[in-house]
Coordinates of C-alpha atoms in Angstrom, one line a residue:
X4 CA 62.0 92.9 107.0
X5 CA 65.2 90.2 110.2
X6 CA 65.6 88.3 106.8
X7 CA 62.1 88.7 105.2
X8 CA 61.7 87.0 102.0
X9 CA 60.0 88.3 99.1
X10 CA 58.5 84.5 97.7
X11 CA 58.8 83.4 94.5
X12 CA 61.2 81.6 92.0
X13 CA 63.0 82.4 88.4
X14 CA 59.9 82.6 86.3
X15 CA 60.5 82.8 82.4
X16 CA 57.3 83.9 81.3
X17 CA 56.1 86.0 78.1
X18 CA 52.9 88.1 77.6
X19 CA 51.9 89.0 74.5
X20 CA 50.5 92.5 74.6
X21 CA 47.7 92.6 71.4
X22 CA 47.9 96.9 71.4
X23 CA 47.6 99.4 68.3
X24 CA 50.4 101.8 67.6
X25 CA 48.2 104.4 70.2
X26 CA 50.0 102.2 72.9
X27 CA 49.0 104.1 76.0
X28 CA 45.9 105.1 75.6
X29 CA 43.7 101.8 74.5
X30 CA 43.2 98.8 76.3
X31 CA 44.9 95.6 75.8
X32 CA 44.3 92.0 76.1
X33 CA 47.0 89.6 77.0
X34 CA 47.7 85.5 76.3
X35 CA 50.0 83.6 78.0
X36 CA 53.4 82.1 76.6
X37 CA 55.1 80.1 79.0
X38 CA 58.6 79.1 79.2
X39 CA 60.3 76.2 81.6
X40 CA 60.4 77.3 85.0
X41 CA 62.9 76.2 87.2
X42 CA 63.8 76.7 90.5
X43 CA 67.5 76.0 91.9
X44 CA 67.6 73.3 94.9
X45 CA 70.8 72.0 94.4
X46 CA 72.9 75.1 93.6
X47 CA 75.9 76.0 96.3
X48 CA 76.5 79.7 97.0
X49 CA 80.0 80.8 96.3
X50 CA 81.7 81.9 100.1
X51 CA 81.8 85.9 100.9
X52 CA 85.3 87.0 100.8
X53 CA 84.8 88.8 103.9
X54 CA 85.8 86.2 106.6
X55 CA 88.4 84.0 107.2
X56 CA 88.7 81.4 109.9
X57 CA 90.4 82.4 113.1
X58 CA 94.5 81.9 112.6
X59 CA 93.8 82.3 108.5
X60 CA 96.2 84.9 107.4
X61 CA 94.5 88.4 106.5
X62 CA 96.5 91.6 105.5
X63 CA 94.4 94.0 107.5
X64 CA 95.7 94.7 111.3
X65 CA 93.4 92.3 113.4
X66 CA 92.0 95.3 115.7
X67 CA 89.5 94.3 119.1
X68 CA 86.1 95.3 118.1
X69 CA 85.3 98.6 120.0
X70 CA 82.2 99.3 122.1
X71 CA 80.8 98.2 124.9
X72 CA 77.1 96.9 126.3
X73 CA 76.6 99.1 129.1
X74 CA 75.8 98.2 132.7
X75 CA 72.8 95.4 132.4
X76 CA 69.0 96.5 132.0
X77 CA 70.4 100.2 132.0
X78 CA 72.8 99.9 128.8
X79 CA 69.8 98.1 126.6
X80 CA 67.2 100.4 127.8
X81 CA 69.6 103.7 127.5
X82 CA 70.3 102.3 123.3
X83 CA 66.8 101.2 122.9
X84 CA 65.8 105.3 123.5
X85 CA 68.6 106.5 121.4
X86 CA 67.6 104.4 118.6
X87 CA 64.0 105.1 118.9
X88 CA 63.8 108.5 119.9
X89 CA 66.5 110.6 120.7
X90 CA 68.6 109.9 117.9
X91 CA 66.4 107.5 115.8
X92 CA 68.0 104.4 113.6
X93 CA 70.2 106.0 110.7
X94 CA 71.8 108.4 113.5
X95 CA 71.9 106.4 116.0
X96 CA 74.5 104.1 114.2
X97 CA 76.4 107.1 112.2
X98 CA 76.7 108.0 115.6
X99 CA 78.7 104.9 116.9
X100 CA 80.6 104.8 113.2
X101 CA 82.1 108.1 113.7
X102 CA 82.4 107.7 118.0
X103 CA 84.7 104.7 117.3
X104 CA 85.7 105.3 114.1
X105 CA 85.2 101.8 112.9
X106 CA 82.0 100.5 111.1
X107 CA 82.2 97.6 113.2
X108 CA 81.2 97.8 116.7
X109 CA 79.7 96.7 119.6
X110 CA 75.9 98.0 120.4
X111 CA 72.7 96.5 122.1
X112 CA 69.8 95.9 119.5
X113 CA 66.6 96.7 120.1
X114 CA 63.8 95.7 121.8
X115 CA 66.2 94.1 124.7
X116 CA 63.8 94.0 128.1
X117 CA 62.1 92.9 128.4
X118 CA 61.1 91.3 125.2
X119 CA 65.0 90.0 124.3
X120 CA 66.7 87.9 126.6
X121 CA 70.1 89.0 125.0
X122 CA 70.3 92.0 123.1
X123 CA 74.2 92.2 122.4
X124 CA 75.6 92.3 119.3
X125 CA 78.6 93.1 116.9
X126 CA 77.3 95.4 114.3
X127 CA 78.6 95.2 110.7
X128 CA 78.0 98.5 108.3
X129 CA 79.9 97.9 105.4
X130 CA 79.1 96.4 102.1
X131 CA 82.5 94.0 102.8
X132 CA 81.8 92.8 106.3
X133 CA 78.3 92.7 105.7
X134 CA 78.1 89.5 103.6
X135 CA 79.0 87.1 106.2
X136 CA 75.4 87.0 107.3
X137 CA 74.9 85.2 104.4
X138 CA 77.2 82.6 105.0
X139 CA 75.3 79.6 106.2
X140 CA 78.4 77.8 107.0
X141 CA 79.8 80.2 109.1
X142 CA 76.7 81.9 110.7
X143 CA 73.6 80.3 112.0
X144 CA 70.2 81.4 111.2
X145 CA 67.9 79.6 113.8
X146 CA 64.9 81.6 115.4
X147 CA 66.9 85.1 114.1
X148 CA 64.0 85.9 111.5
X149 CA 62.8 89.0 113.4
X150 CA 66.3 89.5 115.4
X151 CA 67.3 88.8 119.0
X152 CA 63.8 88.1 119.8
X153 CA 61.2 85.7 118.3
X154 CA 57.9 86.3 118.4
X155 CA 55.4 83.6 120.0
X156 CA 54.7 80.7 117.7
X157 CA 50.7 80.9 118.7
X158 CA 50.9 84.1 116.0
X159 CA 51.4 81.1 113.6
X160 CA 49.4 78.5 114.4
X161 CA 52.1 76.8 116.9
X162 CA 54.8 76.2 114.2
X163 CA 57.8 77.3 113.6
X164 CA 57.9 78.7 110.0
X165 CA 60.0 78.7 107.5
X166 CA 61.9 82.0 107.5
X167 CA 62.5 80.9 111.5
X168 CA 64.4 77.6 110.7
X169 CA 68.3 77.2 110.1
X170 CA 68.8 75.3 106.3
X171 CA 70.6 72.8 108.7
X172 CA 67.4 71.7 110.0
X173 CA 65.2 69.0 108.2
X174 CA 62.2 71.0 107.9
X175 CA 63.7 74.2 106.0
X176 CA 64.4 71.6 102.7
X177 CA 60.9 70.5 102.7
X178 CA 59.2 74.0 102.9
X179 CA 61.3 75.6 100.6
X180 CA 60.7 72.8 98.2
X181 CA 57.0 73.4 99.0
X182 CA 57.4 77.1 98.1
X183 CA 59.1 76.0 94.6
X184 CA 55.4 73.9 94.1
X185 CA 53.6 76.7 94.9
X186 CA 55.4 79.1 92.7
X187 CA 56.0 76.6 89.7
X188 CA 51.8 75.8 90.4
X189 CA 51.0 79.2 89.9
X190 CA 53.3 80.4 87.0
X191 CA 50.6 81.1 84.3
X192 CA 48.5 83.4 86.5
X193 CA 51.2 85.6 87.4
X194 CA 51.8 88.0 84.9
X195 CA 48.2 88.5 83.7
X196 CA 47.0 89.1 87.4
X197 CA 49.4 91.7 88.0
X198 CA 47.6 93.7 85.0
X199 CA 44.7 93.1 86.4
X200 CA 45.0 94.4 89.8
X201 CA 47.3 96.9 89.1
X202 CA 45.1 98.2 86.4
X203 CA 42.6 98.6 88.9
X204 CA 44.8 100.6 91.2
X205 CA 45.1 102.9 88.5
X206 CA 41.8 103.3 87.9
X207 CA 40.8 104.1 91.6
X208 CA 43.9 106.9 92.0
X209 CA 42.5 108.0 88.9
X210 CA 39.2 108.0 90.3
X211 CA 40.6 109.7 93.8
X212 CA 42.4 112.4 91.8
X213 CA 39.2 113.5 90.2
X214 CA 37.2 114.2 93.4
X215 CA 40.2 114.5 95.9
X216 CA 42.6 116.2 94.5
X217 CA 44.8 113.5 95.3
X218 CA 45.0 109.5 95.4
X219 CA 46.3 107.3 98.4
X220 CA 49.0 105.1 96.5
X221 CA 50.0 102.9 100.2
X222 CA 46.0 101.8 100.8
X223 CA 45.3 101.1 96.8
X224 CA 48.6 99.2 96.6
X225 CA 47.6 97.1 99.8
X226 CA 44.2 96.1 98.1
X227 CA 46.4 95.8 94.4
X228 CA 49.2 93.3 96.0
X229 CA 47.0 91.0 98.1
X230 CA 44.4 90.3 95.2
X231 CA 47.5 90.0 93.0
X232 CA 48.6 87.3 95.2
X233 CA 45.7 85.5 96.6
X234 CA 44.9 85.4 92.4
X235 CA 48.5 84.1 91.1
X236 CA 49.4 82.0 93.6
X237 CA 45.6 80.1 94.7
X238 CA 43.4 81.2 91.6
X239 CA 41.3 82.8 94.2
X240 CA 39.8 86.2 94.3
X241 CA 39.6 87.3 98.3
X242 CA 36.9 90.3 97.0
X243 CA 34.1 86.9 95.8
X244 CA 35.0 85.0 99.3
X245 CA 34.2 85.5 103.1
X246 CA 37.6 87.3 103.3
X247 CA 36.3 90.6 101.1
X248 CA 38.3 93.4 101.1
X249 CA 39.8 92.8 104.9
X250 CA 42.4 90.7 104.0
X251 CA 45.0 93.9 104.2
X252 CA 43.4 95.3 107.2
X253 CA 44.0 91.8 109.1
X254 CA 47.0 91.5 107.4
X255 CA 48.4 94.7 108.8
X256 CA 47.0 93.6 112.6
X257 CA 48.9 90.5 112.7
X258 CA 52.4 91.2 111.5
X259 CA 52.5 94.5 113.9
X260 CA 52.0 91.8 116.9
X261 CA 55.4 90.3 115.3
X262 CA 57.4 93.3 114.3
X263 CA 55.4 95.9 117.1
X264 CA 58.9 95.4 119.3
X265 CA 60.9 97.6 116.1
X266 CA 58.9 100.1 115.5
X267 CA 58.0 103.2 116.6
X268 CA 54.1 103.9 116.3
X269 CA 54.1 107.9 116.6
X270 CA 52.1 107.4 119.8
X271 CA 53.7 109.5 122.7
X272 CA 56.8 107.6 124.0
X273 CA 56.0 106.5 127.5
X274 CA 52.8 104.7 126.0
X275 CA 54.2 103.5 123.2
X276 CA 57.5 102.2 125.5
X277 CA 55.4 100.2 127.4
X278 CA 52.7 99.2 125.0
X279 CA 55.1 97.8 122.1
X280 CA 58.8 97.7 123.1
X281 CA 58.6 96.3 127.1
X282 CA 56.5 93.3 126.9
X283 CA 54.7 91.6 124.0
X284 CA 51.3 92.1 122.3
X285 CA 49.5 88.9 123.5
X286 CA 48.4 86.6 120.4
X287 CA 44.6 86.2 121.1
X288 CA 44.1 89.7 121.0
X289 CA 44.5 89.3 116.9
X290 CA 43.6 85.2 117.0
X291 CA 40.2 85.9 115.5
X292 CA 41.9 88.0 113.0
X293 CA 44.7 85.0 112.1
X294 CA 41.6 82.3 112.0
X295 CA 40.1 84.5 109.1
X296 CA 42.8 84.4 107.3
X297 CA 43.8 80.9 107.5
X298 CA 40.6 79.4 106.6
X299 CA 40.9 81.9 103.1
X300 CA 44.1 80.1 102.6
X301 CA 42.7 76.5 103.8
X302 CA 40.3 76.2 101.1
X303 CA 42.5 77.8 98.0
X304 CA 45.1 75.8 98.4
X305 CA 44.3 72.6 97.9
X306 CA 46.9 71.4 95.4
X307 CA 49.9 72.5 97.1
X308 CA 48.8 71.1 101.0
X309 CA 48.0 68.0 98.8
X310 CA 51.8 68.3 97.4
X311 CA 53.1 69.2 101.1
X312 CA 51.3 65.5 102.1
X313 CA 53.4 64.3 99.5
X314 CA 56.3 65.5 101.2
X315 CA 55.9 64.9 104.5
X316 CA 54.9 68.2 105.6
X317 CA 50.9 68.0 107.3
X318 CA 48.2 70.0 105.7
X319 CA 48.1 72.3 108.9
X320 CA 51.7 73.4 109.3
X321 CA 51.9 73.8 105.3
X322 CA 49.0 76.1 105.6
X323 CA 50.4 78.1 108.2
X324 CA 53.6 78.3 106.3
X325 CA 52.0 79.3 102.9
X326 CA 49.8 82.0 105.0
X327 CA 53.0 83.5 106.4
X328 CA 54.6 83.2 103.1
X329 CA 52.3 84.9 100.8
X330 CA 50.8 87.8 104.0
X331 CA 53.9 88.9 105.9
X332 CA 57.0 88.1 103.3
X333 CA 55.4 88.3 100.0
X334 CA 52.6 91.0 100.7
X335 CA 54.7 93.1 103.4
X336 CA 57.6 93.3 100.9
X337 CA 55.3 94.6 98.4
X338 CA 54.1 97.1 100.8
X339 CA 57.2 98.3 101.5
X340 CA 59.0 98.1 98.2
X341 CA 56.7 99.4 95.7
X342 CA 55.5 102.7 97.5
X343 CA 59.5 103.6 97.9
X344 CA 59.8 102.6 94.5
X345 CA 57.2 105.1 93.4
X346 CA 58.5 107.6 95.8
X347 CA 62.1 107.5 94.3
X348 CA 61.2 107.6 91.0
X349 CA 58.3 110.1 91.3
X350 CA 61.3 112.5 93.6
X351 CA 63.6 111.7 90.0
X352 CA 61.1 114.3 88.0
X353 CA 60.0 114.1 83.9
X354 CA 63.2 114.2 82.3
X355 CA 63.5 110.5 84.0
X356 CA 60.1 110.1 83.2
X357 CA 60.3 110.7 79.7
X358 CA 63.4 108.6 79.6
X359 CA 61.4 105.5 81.0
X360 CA 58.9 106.3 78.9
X361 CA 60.6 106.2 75.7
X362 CA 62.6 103.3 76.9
X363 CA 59.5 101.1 77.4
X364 CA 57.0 101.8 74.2
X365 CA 59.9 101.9 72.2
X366 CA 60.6 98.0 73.7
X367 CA 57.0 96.9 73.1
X368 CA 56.5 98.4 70.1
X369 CA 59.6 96.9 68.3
X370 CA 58.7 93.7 70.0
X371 CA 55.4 94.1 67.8
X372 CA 53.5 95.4 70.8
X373 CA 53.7 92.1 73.2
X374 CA 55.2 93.1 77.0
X375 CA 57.5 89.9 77.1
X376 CA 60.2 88.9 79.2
X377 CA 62.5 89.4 76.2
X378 CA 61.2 93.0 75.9
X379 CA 61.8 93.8 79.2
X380 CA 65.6 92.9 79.0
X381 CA 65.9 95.5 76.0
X382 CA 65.0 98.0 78.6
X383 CA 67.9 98.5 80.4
X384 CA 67.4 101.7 82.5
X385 CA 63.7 99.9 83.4
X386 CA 66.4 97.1 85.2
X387 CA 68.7 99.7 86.7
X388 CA 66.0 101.8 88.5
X389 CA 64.4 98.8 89.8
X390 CA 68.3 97.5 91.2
X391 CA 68.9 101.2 92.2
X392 CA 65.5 101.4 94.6
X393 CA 66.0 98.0 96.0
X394 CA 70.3 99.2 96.7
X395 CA 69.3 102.6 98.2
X396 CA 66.1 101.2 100.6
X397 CA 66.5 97.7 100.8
X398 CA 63.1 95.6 101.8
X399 CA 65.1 94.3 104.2
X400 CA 67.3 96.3 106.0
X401 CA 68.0 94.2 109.2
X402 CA 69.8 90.8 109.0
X403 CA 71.0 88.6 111.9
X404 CA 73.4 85.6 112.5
X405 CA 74.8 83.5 115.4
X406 CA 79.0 83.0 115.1
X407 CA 79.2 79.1 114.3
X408 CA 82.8 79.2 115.3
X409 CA 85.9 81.5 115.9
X410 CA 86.4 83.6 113.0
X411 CA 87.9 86.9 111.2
X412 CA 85.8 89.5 109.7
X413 CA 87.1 92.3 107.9
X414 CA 85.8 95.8 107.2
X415 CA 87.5 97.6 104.3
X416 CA 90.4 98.6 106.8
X417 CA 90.5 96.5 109.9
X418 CA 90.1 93.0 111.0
X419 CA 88.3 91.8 113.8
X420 CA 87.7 88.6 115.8
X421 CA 84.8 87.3 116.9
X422 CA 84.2 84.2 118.8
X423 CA 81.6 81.2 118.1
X424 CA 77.9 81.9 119.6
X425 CA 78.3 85.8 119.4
X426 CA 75.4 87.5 117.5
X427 CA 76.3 89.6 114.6
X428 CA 74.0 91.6 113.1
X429 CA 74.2 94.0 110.1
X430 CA 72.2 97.3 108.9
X431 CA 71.6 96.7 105.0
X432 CA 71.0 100.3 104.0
X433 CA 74.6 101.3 105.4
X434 CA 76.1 98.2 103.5
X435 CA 74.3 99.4 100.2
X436 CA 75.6 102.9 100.2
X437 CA 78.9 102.4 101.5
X438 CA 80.6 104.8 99.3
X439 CA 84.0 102.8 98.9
X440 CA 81.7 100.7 96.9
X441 CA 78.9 103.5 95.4
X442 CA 80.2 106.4 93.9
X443 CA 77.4 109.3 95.1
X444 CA 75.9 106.4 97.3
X445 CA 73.3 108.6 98.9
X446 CA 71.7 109.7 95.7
X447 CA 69.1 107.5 93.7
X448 CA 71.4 107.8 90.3
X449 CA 68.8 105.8 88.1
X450 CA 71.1 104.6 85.4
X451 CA 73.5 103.5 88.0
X452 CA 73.7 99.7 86.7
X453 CA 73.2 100.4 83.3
X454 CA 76.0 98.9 80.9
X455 CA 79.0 96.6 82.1
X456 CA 80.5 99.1 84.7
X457 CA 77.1 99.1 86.3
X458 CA 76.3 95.1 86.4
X459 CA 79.5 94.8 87.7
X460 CA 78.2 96.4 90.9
X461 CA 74.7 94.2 91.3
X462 CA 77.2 91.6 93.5
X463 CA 76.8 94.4 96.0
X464 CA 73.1 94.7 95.9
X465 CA 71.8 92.7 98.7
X466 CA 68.6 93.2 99.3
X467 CA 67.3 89.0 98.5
X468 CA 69.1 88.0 101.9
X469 CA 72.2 87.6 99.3
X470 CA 74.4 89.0 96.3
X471 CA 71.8 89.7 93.2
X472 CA 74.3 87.7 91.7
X473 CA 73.8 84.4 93.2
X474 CA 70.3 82.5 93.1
X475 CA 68.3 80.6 95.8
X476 CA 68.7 77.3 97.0
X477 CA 67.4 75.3 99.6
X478 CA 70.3 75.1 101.6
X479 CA 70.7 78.8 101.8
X480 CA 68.3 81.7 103.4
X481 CA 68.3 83.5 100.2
X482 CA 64.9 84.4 99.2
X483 CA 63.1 82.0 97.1
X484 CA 61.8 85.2 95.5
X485 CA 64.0 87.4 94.4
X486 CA 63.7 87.2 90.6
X487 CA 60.3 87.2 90.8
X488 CA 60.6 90.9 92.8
X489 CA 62.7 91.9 90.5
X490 CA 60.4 90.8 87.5
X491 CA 57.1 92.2 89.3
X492 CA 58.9 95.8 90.1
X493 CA 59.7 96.4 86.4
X494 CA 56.2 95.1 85.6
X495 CA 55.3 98.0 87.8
X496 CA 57.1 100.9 86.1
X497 CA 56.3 99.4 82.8
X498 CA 52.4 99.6 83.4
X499 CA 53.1 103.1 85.1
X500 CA 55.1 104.7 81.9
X501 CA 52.6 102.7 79.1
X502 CA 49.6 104.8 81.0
X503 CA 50.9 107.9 81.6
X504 CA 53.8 110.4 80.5
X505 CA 54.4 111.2 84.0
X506 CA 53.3 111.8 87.6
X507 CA 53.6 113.6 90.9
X508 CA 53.3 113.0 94.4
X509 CA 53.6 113.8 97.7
X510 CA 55.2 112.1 100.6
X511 CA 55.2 111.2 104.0
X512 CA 56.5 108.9 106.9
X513 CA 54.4 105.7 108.0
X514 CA 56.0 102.3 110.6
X515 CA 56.7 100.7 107.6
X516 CA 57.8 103.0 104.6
X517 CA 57.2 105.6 102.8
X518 CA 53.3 107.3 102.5
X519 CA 52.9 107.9 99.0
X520 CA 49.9 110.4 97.9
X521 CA 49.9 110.6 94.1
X522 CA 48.8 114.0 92.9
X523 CA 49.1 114.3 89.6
X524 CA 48.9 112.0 86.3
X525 CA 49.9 112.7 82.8
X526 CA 48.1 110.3 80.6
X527 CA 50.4 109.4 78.1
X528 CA 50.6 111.5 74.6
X529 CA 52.8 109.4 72.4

């Protein structure tokens, strides 16, 4: 998900968990403990090693980037088919790697016309050259959210949002700072929403299972991560409001009239050509849809468009910019992230299982039975399946930057120049399995970060929009959110393994992920 953000800040938060030694089996009630919050605004990122200034001395041969554009309308259209359809996107650029045996190249990005006035780019494939698109000093970010096209700013109410702007324009510090309110505001629901709409996931696959056969894990965790967030972050339940249970469904409508241009449908190709990836879905077709939506967010919101006042932000472009926050960064990353999470670790079998399942009861109970923050750090293959699903399929796999100026970027064994204005743009996936970084990089090794060799490789997990080593700030594009992700996908497999022994599933392809059909559950024995 272009840069998407996952929301959120650094939340130090506790949860006492009141349970009886039968830890899986019984209910639990939970009371809040809250620690400071803080969010970064002030930090600096430390500069990616993989770039030097042009005329800076570099030890690798300086080689000309290889690959070419193609004749005009005829090269774009000819690459937009290969990546697509005849090849589709991981062989379409394995292709190109071993074609000019360089994992830097030239290559037209889809959806060029007629949708992208300028679909050229120099592609970067490797976890050392990738980092440069985090480099706000040396790469621009300015309208490159969804790539070399933007989508129409009437799909959000006129404005320019936040994940569009460039930290060098005035507007970026403000919202971010906004998003900091909003997450700071909403600290104390967090936690104890999570169990409660993720308990009632549970219950329904449970219920599905029963009189299926088998329960759909994608639509329960649609319904489970937008009444999560409509409950943290507002204190509103969308199920007691006009919005009901549509909020997904409308959801789902509106971002595929911003991201419809990237993705391939399964409609037969000629249609789905010229529907999707030729000329853009018009906005009113979903404006009745977007109106919905925004009125939910209107009238929950009232302390943080009071705080965007405050400001100097208007109540209507705050609103717009905390709808597209919380429905296509924070709720489409959770759609993405936690079905491929529970695909990955569902493919991984019962002895992982049992592993995690030990690991986490034995945490809570020693912690006297109380799921805290603190008892989630003593749970340190918990952490390194979480880092491993967001290294091996990254939320965001496409990121994008304009060449401020001249410069050098290096791969692992060539240099290359590229000039100022030039669009680079980089395919995460390739940059988080490059195996001169990841030993067995294709495999999900689910201990992978797990003691000081392993934390020594989370600089190289990427998936925030930035190193997992480095933290947000407002004058970077690294996602306000990403300790927050990292805290909400380990709540995940820790209510998974304290309700059941194990699981299976079955899986499938969808536009966006993985389809996840859970059809068994082990309710947990000890």
């Amino acid at each position: 998900m272009a840069s998407t953000s996952l929301l959120y800040t650094s939340l130090q938060l506790q949860i006492p968990t009141q349970r009886s030694s039968n830890l899986p089996s019984r209910p639990f009630s939970r009371r809040l403990i809250l620690r400071p919050v803080s969010a970064s605004v002030s930090e600096k990122p430390s500069a990616p090693s993989s770039t030097a200034a042009q005329g800076e001395a570099t030890k690798l041969p300086i080689r000309k980037i290889p690959g070419d554009y193609g004749l005009p309308l005829i090269g774009p259209l000819k690459d937009r088919l290969d990546y697509f359809y005849n090849q589709g996107r991981d062989e379409f650029f394995k292709s190109r790697i071993q074609k000019h045996q360089s994992t830097v190249f030239r290559v037209n990005m889809p959806p060029g016309p007629f949708i992208s006035p300028n679909p050229k780019v120099v592609v970067l494939l490797d976890g050392k050259s990738f980092p440069v698109l985090f480099d706000v000093t040396k790469v621009e970010k300015r309208d490159l959210f969804t790539g070399t096209y933007m989508s129409s700013v009437e799909l959000t109410g006129g404005y320019r949002v936040l994940s569009y702007l460039d930290p060098s324009e005035p507007n970026h510090g403000k919202l971010k700072k906004l998003m900091f309110f909003l997450l700071k505001s909403s600290r104390d629901r967090v936690i104890p929403e999570f169990h409660t709409s993720y308990t009632e996931l549970f219950d329904k696959l449970e219920s599905e299972l029963a009189s299926k056969g088998k329960g759909n894990f994608v639509e329960a965790n649609d319904q489970a991560a937008f009444s999560f967030l409509a409950r943290s972050f507002y204190g509103a339940n969308p199920a007691e409001t006009q919005l009901g249970q549509d909020g997904p469904k409308l959801v789902s409508k509106w971002v595929l009239f911003q991201l419809g241009p990237l993705l391939v449908l399964g409609l037969p190709k000629l249609f789905e050509e010229l529907l999707i990836h030729t000329f853009p879905l018009p906005p009113v077709l979903v404006k009745k849809d977007y109106q919905r939506l925004y009125d939910f967010f209107y009238n929950s919101s009232t302390v943080v468009l009071d705080e965007a006042e405050k400001i100097g932000v208007s109540r209507d472009e705050a609103c717009h910019n905390l709808l597209f926050a919380t429905c296509f960064n924070s709720f489409g990353g959770m759609k993405f992230l936690f079905p491929n999470m529970i695909k990955w670790i569902g493919r991984s079998g019962v002895k992982l299982h049992t592993r995690l399942a030990k690991e986490i009861r034995s945490a809570i109970r020693s912690n006297g039975g109380e799921v805290t923050i603190a008892a989630m750090e003593r749970m340190p293959l918990t952490k390194s399946v979480v880092y491993e699903a967001l290294r091996i399929e990254p939320p965001v796999s496409l990121q994008y930057g304009r060449a401020k100026h001249d410069m050098v970027i290096e791969s692992h064994e060539s240099a290359f120049e590229v000039k100022k204005g030039e669009m680079l743009f980089g395919f995460q996936p390739f940059a988080t399995k490059d195996p001169k970084i990841f030993g067995r990089s294709e495999e999900f090794v689910a201990d992978r970060f797990v003691g000081e060799e392993g934390e020594r490789l989370l600089k190289h997990v990427l998936w925030s929009n930035g190193p997992e080593t480095e933290s947000p700030t407002v004058e970077n594009k690294q996602c306000a959110g990403k300790d927050f992700v990292v805290l909400v996908s380990r709540l995940l497999v820790v209510e998974l393994f304290l309700r059941y022994d194990s699981f299976e599933i079955e899986v499938g392809r969808s536009a966006l992920g993985a389809s996840v059909a859970v059809t068994s559950l082990q309710r947990a024995s000890f």
